[in-house]
Amino acid sequence: EAQVTQNPRYLITVTGKKLTVTCSQNMNHEYMSWYRQDPGLGLRQIYYSMNVEVTDKGDVPEGYKVSRKEKRNFPLILESPSPNQTSLYFCASSLKASGRASDTQYFGPGTRLTVL
Amino acid sequence: GEDVEQSLFLSVREGDSSVINCTYTDSSSTYLYWYKQEPGAGLQLLTYIFSNMDMKQDQRLTVLLNKKDKHLSLRIADTQTGDSAIYFCAESSDRGSTLGRLYFGRGTQLTVWP
């Protein structure tokens, strides 16, 4: 089954404790992306990757890191989480970054992160 | 970044039609999308429309696009309680520096009353 998976689905942690949220897709997609969703703000892009070893900042990259060593995986790293990073995080992927609807993004189920 | 605006809440009675509205500012938008997010779930693509189209119909869903006013709407006919969800408007462009990026509105919470 074609899908985007994220782990963990729920995480409660404390300020300053490094964490990684994994994202994996099995569709051989080139483009992958991380978003955060906050009430009343919609989805905002954190980082994206056009292909292996190619990553770039989205609209809200501060406090986050990513890597794209393999095509299928795109982990999101919080080196020193803070309470303002409490949010719902979504990973997404698409075949290419063409901007066409045929290459629209498929979303993972989300990771709810709470930083105390 | 590109601005996509939509109202935050809409309540309708079961069996009525729902209309969710969206406005956008990027004149180079090529595709406009409607995504649905059910409680505790990710985003699911409902439908999309190419920018040179005025209307697209897919079963109970009708998308209307007024490109001159940069206004997009989603009409759900015979709304059911299972349609209760957050609906996101989004846009993308197939050219320029924002190639491939999706820009989302804040989402409209649709509540359907039995």
PDB file of C-alpha atoms in Angstrom:
ATOM      1  CA  GLU A   1       0.000   0.000   0.000  1.00  0.00           C
ATOM      2  CA  ALA A   2       1.320   3.427  -1.002  1.00  0.00           C
ATOM      3  CA  GLN A   3       1.742   5.520   2.090  1.00  0.00           C
ATOM      4  CA  VAL A   4       3.673   8.036   4.134  1.00  0.00           C
ATOM      5  CA  THR A   5       4.454   6.871   7.656  1.00  0.00           C
ATOM      6  CA  GLN A   6       5.566   8.900  10.634  1.00  0.00           C
ATOM      7  CA  ASN A   7       6.876   7.829  14.007  1.00  0.00           C
ATOM      8  CA  PRO A   8       6.094   8.375  16.747  1.00  0.00           C
ATOM      9  CA  ARG A   9       2.455   9.418  16.451  1.00  0.00           C
ATOM     10  CA  TYR A  10       2.474  11.014  19.891  1.00  0.00           C
ATOM     11  CA  LEU A  11       5.394  12.331  21.916  1.00  0.00           C
ATOM     12  CA  ILE A  12       5.664  14.213  25.186  1.00  0.00           C
ATOM     13  CA  THR A  13       9.127  15.470  26.036  1.00  0.00           C
ATOM     14  CA  VAL A  14      10.903  18.133  28.070  1.00  0.00           C
ATOM     15  CA  THR A  15      12.668  21.305  27.023  1.00  0.00           C
ATOM     16  CA  GLY A  16      16.157  20.716  25.651  1.00  0.00           C
ATOM     17  CA  LYS A  17      15.971  16.969  25.106  1.00  0.00           C
ATOM     18  CA  LYS A  18      16.906  16.210  21.515  1.00  0.00           C
ATOM     19  CA  LEU A  19      14.346  14.263  19.512  1.00  0.00           C
ATOM     20  CA  THR A  20      13.822  12.935  16.003  1.00  0.00           C
ATOM     21  CA  VAL A  21      10.544  12.345  14.212  1.00  0.00           C
ATOM     22  CA  THR A  22      10.929   9.891  11.372  1.00  0.00           C
ATOM     23  CA  CYS A  23       9.136  10.033   8.029  1.00  0.00           C
ATOM     24  CA  SER A  24       9.218   7.372   5.374  1.00  0.00           C
ATOM     25  CA  GLN A  25       7.465   6.972   2.010  1.00  0.00           C
ATOM     26  CA  ASN A  26       7.286   3.905  -0.213  1.00  0.00           C
ATOM     27  CA  MET A  27       6.291   5.609  -3.460  1.00  0.00           C
ATOM     28  CA  ASN A  28       9.772   6.536  -4.763  1.00  0.00           C
ATOM     29  CA  HIS A  29       8.845  10.201  -4.439  1.00  0.00           C
ATOM     30  CA  GLU A  30      11.496  12.830  -5.028  1.00  0.00           C
ATOM     31  CA  TYR A  31       9.878  15.667  -3.070  1.00  0.00           C
ATOM     32  CA  MET A  32       9.354  15.511   0.692  1.00  0.00           C
ATOM     33  CA  SER A  33       8.268  18.146   3.125  1.00  0.00           C
ATOM     34  CA  TRP A  34       7.550  18.835   6.787  1.00  0.00           C
ATOM     35  CA  TYR A  35       4.704  21.029   8.032  1.00  0.00           C
ATOM     36  CA  ARG A  36       3.485  22.080  11.396  1.00  0.00           C
ATOM     37  CA  GLN A  37      -0.176  22.716  12.116  1.00  0.00           C
ATOM     38  CA  ASP A  38      -1.260  25.097  14.846  1.00  0.00           C
ATOM     39  CA  PRO A  39      -4.828  26.117  15.699  1.00  0.00           C
ATOM     40  CA  GLY A  40      -5.970  29.052  13.593  1.00  0.00           C
ATOM     41  CA  LEU A  41      -2.725  29.121  11.608  1.00  0.00           C
ATOM     42  CA  GLY A  42      -3.218  26.279   9.156  1.00  0.00           C
ATOM     43  CA  LEU A  43      -0.203  24.382   7.870  1.00  0.00           C
ATOM     44  CA  ARG A  44       3.156  26.070   7.618  1.00  0.00           C
ATOM     45  CA  GLN A  45       6.104  24.493   5.856  1.00  0.00           C
ATOM     46  CA  ILE A  46       9.212  23.885   7.966  1.00  0.00           C
ATOM     47  CA  TYR A  47      11.659  22.300   5.506  1.00  0.00           C
ATOM     48  CA  TYR A  48      11.459  20.579   2.181  1.00  0.00           C
ATOM     49  CA  SER A  49      13.651  18.379   0.038  1.00  0.00           C
ATOM     50  CA  MET A  50      13.625  18.258  -3.750  1.00  0.00           C
ATOM     51  CA  ASN A  51      15.668  15.047  -3.813  1.00  0.00           C
ATOM     52  CA  VAL A  52      18.397  13.113  -2.011  1.00  0.00           C
ATOM     53  CA  GLU A  53      20.928  15.439  -0.368  1.00  0.00           C
ATOM     54  CA  VAL A  54      18.915  18.529  -1.439  1.00  0.00           C
ATOM     55  CA  THR A  55      17.079  20.311   1.370  1.00  0.00           C
ATOM     56  CA  ASP A  56      15.883  23.873   1.852  1.00  0.00           C
ATOM     57  CA  LYS A  57      14.116  26.021   4.402  1.00  0.00           C
ATOM     58  CA  GLY A  58      10.396  26.583   4.337  1.00  0.00           C
ATOM     59  CA  ASP A  59       8.563  29.360   6.114  1.00  0.00           C
ATOM     60  CA  VAL A  60       9.274  28.394   9.757  1.00  0.00           C
ATOM     61  CA  PRO A  61      12.646  26.554   9.883  1.00  0.00           C
ATOM     62  CA  GLU A  62      14.013  27.971  13.154  1.00  0.00           C
ATOM     63  CA  GLY A  63      14.750  25.291  15.735  1.00  0.00           C
ATOM     64  CA  TYR A  64      14.545  22.407  13.257  1.00  0.00           C
ATOM     65  CA  LYS A  65      16.960  20.371  11.172  1.00  0.00           C
ATOM     66  CA  VAL A  66      16.378  17.776   8.477  1.00  0.00           C
ATOM     67  CA  SER A  67      18.415  15.357   6.443  1.00  0.00           C
ATOM     68  CA  ARG A  68      17.782  13.426   3.227  1.00  0.00           C
ATOM     69  CA  LYS A  69      20.384  10.709   2.937  1.00  0.00           C
ATOM     70  CA  GLU A  70      18.019   8.270   1.254  1.00  0.00           C
ATOM     71  CA  LYS A  71      15.102   8.880  -1.054  1.00  0.00           C
ATOM     72  CA  ARG A  72      12.494   7.250   1.172  1.00  0.00           C
ATOM     73  CA  ASN A  73      13.374   8.886   4.514  1.00  0.00           C
ATOM     74  CA  PHE A  74      13.180  12.480   5.668  1.00  0.00           C
ATOM     75  CA  PRO A  75      13.639  12.790   9.450  1.00  0.00           C
ATOM     76  CA  LEU A  76      12.846  15.975  11.353  1.00  0.00           C
ATOM     77  CA  ILE A  77      15.289  16.759  14.145  1.00  0.00           C
ATOM     78  CA  LEU A  78      14.716  19.067  17.084  1.00  0.00           C
ATOM     79  CA  GLU A  79      18.131  19.559  18.690  1.00  0.00           C
ATOM     80  CA  SER A  80      16.830  21.490  21.698  1.00  0.00           C
ATOM     81  CA  PRO A  81      13.024  21.471  21.755  1.00  0.00           C
ATOM     82  CA  SER A  82      11.175  24.352  23.357  1.00  0.00           C
ATOM     83  CA  PRO A  83       7.509  24.700  24.398  1.00  0.00           C
ATOM     84  CA  ASN A  84       6.724  26.855  21.343  1.00  0.00           C
ATOM     85  CA  GLN A  85       7.444  23.780  19.213  1.00  0.00           C
ATOM     86  CA  THR A  86       4.453  22.013  20.729  1.00  0.00           C
ATOM     87  CA  SER A  87       2.405  21.323  17.626  1.00  0.00           C
ATOM     88  CA  LEU A  88       1.003  18.756  15.218  1.00  0.00           C
ATOM     89  CA  TYR A  89       3.588  17.807  12.593  1.00  0.00           C
ATOM     90  CA  PHE A  90       2.909  16.390   9.153  1.00  0.00           C
ATOM     91  CA  CYS A  91       5.277  14.863   6.668  1.00  0.00           C
ATOM     92  CA  ALA A  92       4.275  14.864   3.005  1.00  0.00           C
ATOM     93  CA  SER A  93       5.720  13.623  -0.254  1.00  0.00           C
ATOM     94  CA  SER A  94       5.079  13.976  -3.970  1.00  0.00           C
ATOM     95  CA  LEU A  95       6.542  12.393  -7.074  1.00  0.00           C
ATOM     96  CA  LYS A  96       8.174  15.625  -8.180  1.00  0.00           C
ATOM     97  CA  ALA A  97       8.034  19.298  -7.243  1.00  0.00           C
ATOM     98  CA  SER A  98       6.259  20.331 -10.427  1.00  0.00           C
ATOM     99  CA  GLY A  99       3.433  22.302  -8.871  1.00  0.00           C
ATOM    100  CA  ARG A 100       0.998  20.274 -10.961  1.00  0.00           C
ATOM    101  CA  ALA A 101      -1.942  18.518  -9.405  1.00  0.00           C
ATOM    102  CA  SER A 102      -0.688  15.193 -10.755  1.00  0.00           C
ATOM    103  CA  ASP A 103       2.269  15.634  -8.419  1.00  0.00           C
ATOM    104  CA  THR A 104       0.231  16.705  -5.441  1.00  0.00           C
ATOM    105  CA  GLN A 105       1.410  15.843  -1.988  1.00  0.00           C
ATOM    106  CA  TYR A 106       0.441  12.800   0.052  1.00  0.00           C
ATOM    107  CA  PHE A 107       0.364  13.368   3.781  1.00  0.00           C
ATOM    108  CA  GLY A 108       1.357  11.187   6.695  1.00  0.00           C
ATOM    109  CA  PRO A 109      -0.980  10.700   9.674  1.00  0.00           C
ATOM    110  CA  GLY A 110       0.714  13.335  11.834  1.00  0.00           C
ATOM    111  CA  THR A 111       2.826  13.428  14.992  1.00  0.00           C
ATOM    112  CA  ARG A 112       1.480  15.279  17.986  1.00  0.00           C
ATOM    113  CA  LEU A 113       4.400  16.708  19.947  1.00  0.00           C
ATOM    114  CA  THR A 114       4.181  18.282  23.379  1.00  0.00           C
ATOM    115  CA  VAL A 115       7.245  19.991  24.850  1.00  0.00           C
ATOM    116  CA  LEU A 116       6.990  20.688  28.584  1.00  0.00           C
TER     117      LEU A 116
ATOM    118  CA  GLY B   1       4.805  33.981   1.037  1.00  0.00           C
ATOM    119  CA  GLU B   2       1.517  33.680  -0.722  1.00  0.00           C
ATOM    120  CA  ASP B   3      -1.654  34.461   1.247  1.00  0.00           C
ATOM    121  CA  VAL B   4      -4.587  32.099   1.253  1.00  0.00           C
ATOM    122  CA  GLU B   5      -7.556  33.174   3.369  1.00  0.00           C
ATOM    123  CA  GLN B   6     -10.641  31.300   4.469  1.00  0.00           C
ATOM    124  CA  SER B   7     -13.205  31.702   7.207  1.00  0.00           C
ATOM    125  CA  LEU B   8     -12.590  29.573  10.287  1.00  0.00           C
ATOM    126  CA  PHE B   9     -16.006  28.107  11.050  1.00  0.00           C
ATOM    127  CA  LEU B  10     -19.145  26.953   9.259  1.00  0.00           C
ATOM    128  CA  SER B  11     -22.163  25.162  10.719  1.00  0.00           C
ATOM    129  CA  VAL B  12     -24.920  23.574   8.639  1.00  0.00           C
ATOM    130  CA  ARG B  13     -27.816  21.217   9.174  1.00  0.00           C
ATOM    131  CA  GLU B  14     -27.660  17.697   7.752  1.00  0.00           C
ATOM    132  CA  GLY B  15     -29.084  17.586   4.242  1.00  0.00           C
ATOM    133  CA  ASP B  16     -28.372  21.249   3.498  1.00  0.00           C
ATOM    134  CA  SER B  17     -25.627  22.444   1.162  1.00  0.00           C
ATOM    135  CA  SER B  18     -22.352  23.764   2.559  1.00  0.00           C
ATOM    136  CA  VAL B  19     -20.282  26.419   0.844  1.00  0.00           C
ATOM    137  CA  ILE B  20     -16.728  27.023   1.977  1.00  0.00           C
ATOM    138  CA  ASN B  21     -14.991  30.050   0.543  1.00  0.00           C
ATOM    139  CA  CYS B  22     -11.336  30.869  -0.036  1.00  0.00           C
ATOM    140  CA  THR B  23      -9.406  33.796  -1.459  1.00  0.00           C
ATOM    141  CA  TYR B  24      -5.812  33.834  -2.606  1.00  0.00           C
ATOM    142  CA  THR B  25      -3.368  36.493  -3.710  1.00  0.00           C
ATOM    143  CA  ASP B  26      -0.839  34.775  -5.986  1.00  0.00           C
ATOM    144  CA  SER B  27      -1.747  35.494  -9.589  1.00  0.00           C
ATOM    145  CA  SER B  28       0.653  32.781 -10.778  1.00  0.00           C
ATOM    146  CA  SER B  29      -1.286  30.071  -8.962  1.00  0.00           C
ATOM    147  CA  THR B  30      -1.694  27.173 -11.319  1.00  0.00           C
ATOM    148  CA  TYR B  31      -3.697  24.710  -9.262  1.00  0.00           C
ATOM    149  CA  LEU B  32      -6.077  25.195  -6.378  1.00  0.00           C
ATOM    150  CA  TYR B  33      -6.913  22.390  -4.024  1.00  0.00           C
ATOM    151  CA  TRP B  34      -9.323  21.386  -1.323  1.00  0.00           C
ATOM    152  CA  TYR B  35      -8.052  19.074   1.382  1.00  0.00           C
ATOM    153  CA  LYS B  36     -10.123  17.457   4.141  1.00  0.00           C
ATOM    154  CA  GLN B  37      -8.802  16.678   7.609  1.00  0.00           C
ATOM    155  CA  GLU B  38     -10.900  14.441   9.819  1.00  0.00           C
ATOM    156  CA  PRO B  39     -10.259  14.416  13.585  1.00  0.00           C
ATOM    157  CA  GLY B  40      -6.955  12.764  14.435  1.00  0.00           C
ATOM    158  CA  ALA B  41      -6.062  12.149  10.812  1.00  0.00           C
ATOM    159  CA  GLY B  42      -3.798  13.589   8.144  1.00  0.00           C
ATOM    160  CA  LEU B  43      -4.879  15.616   5.150  1.00  0.00           C
ATOM    161  CA  GLN B  44      -6.738  13.943   2.333  1.00  0.00           C
ATOM    162  CA  LEU B  45      -6.946  15.524  -1.102  1.00  0.00           C
ATOM    163  CA  LEU B  46     -10.623  16.011  -1.967  1.00  0.00           C
ATOM    164  CA  THR B  47     -10.434  17.738  -5.312  1.00  0.00           C
ATOM    165  CA  TYR B  48      -8.474  20.301  -7.270  1.00  0.00           C
ATOM    166  CA  ILE B  49      -9.051  22.693 -10.150  1.00  0.00           C
ATOM    167  CA  PHE B  50      -6.674  23.984 -12.792  1.00  0.00           C
ATOM    168  CA  SER B  51      -6.522  27.750 -12.960  1.00  0.00           C
ATOM    169  CA  ASN B  52      -7.947  27.976 -16.483  1.00  0.00           C
ATOM    170  CA  MET B  53     -11.166  26.253 -15.407  1.00  0.00           C
ATOM    171  CA  ASP B  54     -14.253  27.890 -13.930  1.00  0.00           C
ATOM    172  CA  MET B  55     -15.950  24.907 -12.417  1.00  0.00           C
ATOM    173  CA  LYS B  56     -15.358  21.282 -11.584  1.00  0.00           C
ATOM    174  CA  GLN B  57     -17.947  18.833 -10.314  1.00  0.00           C
ATOM    175  CA  ASP B  58     -17.239  15.527  -8.625  1.00  0.00           C
ATOM    176  CA  GLN B  59     -20.312  13.772  -7.195  1.00  0.00           C
ATOM    177  CA  ARG B  60     -21.484  15.926  -4.260  1.00  0.00           C
ATOM    178  CA  LEU B  61     -18.588  18.355  -4.599  1.00  0.00           C
ATOM    179  CA  THR B  62     -18.609  21.437  -6.820  1.00  0.00           C
ATOM    180  CA  VAL B  63     -15.602  23.705  -7.056  1.00  0.00           C
ATOM    181  CA  LEU B  64     -16.055  27.201  -8.469  1.00  0.00           C
ATOM    182  CA  LEU B  65     -13.128  29.414  -9.423  1.00  0.00           C
ATOM    183  CA  ASN B  66     -13.336  33.130 -10.137  1.00  0.00           C
ATOM    184  CA  LYS B  67      -9.813  33.850 -11.326  1.00  0.00           C
ATOM    185  CA  LYS B  68     -10.427  37.576 -11.753  1.00  0.00           C
ATOM    186  CA  ASP B  69     -11.394  37.939  -8.094  1.00  0.00           C
ATOM    187  CA  LYS B  70      -9.025  35.152  -6.952  1.00  0.00           C
ATOM    188  CA  HIS B  71     -11.937  33.458  -5.216  1.00  0.00           C
ATOM    189  CA  LEU B  72     -12.407  29.720  -4.826  1.00  0.00           C
ATOM    190  CA  SER B  73     -15.374  27.929  -3.297  1.00  0.00           C
ATOM    191  CA  LEU B  74     -16.250  24.361  -2.396  1.00  0.00           C
ATOM    192  CA  ARG B  75     -19.904  23.391  -2.353  1.00  0.00           C
ATOM    193  CA  ILE B  76     -20.918  20.138  -0.691  1.00  0.00           C
ATOM    194  CA  ALA B  77     -24.427  19.067  -1.628  1.00  0.00           C
ATOM    195  CA  ASP B  78     -26.609  17.095   0.808  1.00  0.00           C
ATOM    196  CA  THR B  79     -24.120  17.553   3.632  1.00  0.00           C
ATOM    197  CA  GLN B  80     -23.835  14.586   5.984  1.00  0.00           C
ATOM    198  CA  THR B  81     -22.526  14.312   9.546  1.00  0.00           C
ATOM    199  CA  GLY B  82     -19.552  12.424   8.113  1.00  0.00           C
ATOM    200  CA  ASP B  83     -18.571  15.600   6.261  1.00  0.00           C
ATOM    201  CA  SER B  84     -17.742  17.268   9.584  1.00  0.00           C
ATOM    202  CA  ALA B  85     -14.039  18.040   9.353  1.00  0.00           C
ATOM    203  CA  ILE B  86     -11.552  20.828   8.717  1.00  0.00           C
ATOM    204  CA  TYR B  87     -11.319  21.844   5.060  1.00  0.00           C
ATOM    205  CA  PHE B  88      -8.145  23.455   3.769  1.00  0.00           C
ATOM    206  CA  CYS B  89      -7.820  25.510   0.660  1.00  0.00           C
ATOM    207  CA  ALA B  90      -4.341  25.379  -0.919  1.00  0.00           C
ATOM    208  CA  GLU B  91      -2.601  26.623  -4.026  1.00  0.00           C
ATOM    209  CA  SER B  92       0.533  25.768  -5.977  1.00  0.00           C
ATOM    210  CA  SER B  93       2.365  27.110  -8.970  1.00  0.00           C
ATOM    211  CA  ASP B  94       4.231  25.225 -11.693  1.00  0.00           C
ATOM    212  CA  ARG B  95       6.663  28.078 -12.278  1.00  0.00           C
ATOM    213  CA  GLY B  96       8.977  30.434 -10.443  1.00  0.00           C
ATOM    214  CA  SER B  97      10.834  30.210  -7.184  1.00  0.00           C
ATOM    215  CA  THR B  98       7.886  28.640  -5.361  1.00  0.00           C
ATOM    216  CA  LEU B  99       7.725  25.677  -7.730  1.00  0.00           C
ATOM    217  CA  GLY B 100       6.098  22.685  -6.122  1.00  0.00           C
ATOM    218  CA  ARG B 101       5.278  24.346  -2.827  1.00  0.00           C
ATOM    219  CA  LEU B 102       1.788  24.162  -1.413  1.00  0.00           C
ATOM    220  CA  TYR B 103       0.400  27.204   0.404  1.00  0.00           C
ATOM    221  CA  PHE B 104      -2.470  26.541   2.750  1.00  0.00           C
ATOM    222  CA  GLY B 105      -5.244  28.587   4.230  1.00  0.00           C
ATOM    223  CA  ARG B 106      -5.949  28.350   7.955  1.00  0.00           C
ATOM    224  CA  GLY B 107      -8.709  25.812   7.479  1.00  0.00           C
ATOM    225  CA  THR B 108     -12.499  25.966   7.876  1.00  0.00           C
ATOM    226  CA  GLN B 109     -14.035  23.813  10.601  1.00  0.00           C
ATOM    227  CA  LEU B 110     -17.292  22.444   9.158  1.00  0.00           C
ATOM    228  CA  THR B 111     -19.790  21.196  11.743  1.00  0.00           C
ATOM    229  CA  VAL B 112     -22.848  19.336  10.508  1.00  0.00           C
ATOM    230  CA  TRP B 113     -25.806  19.121  12.891  1.00  0.00           C
ATOM    231  CA  PRO B 114     -28.218  16.165  12.663  1.00  0.00           C
TER     232      PRO B 114
END
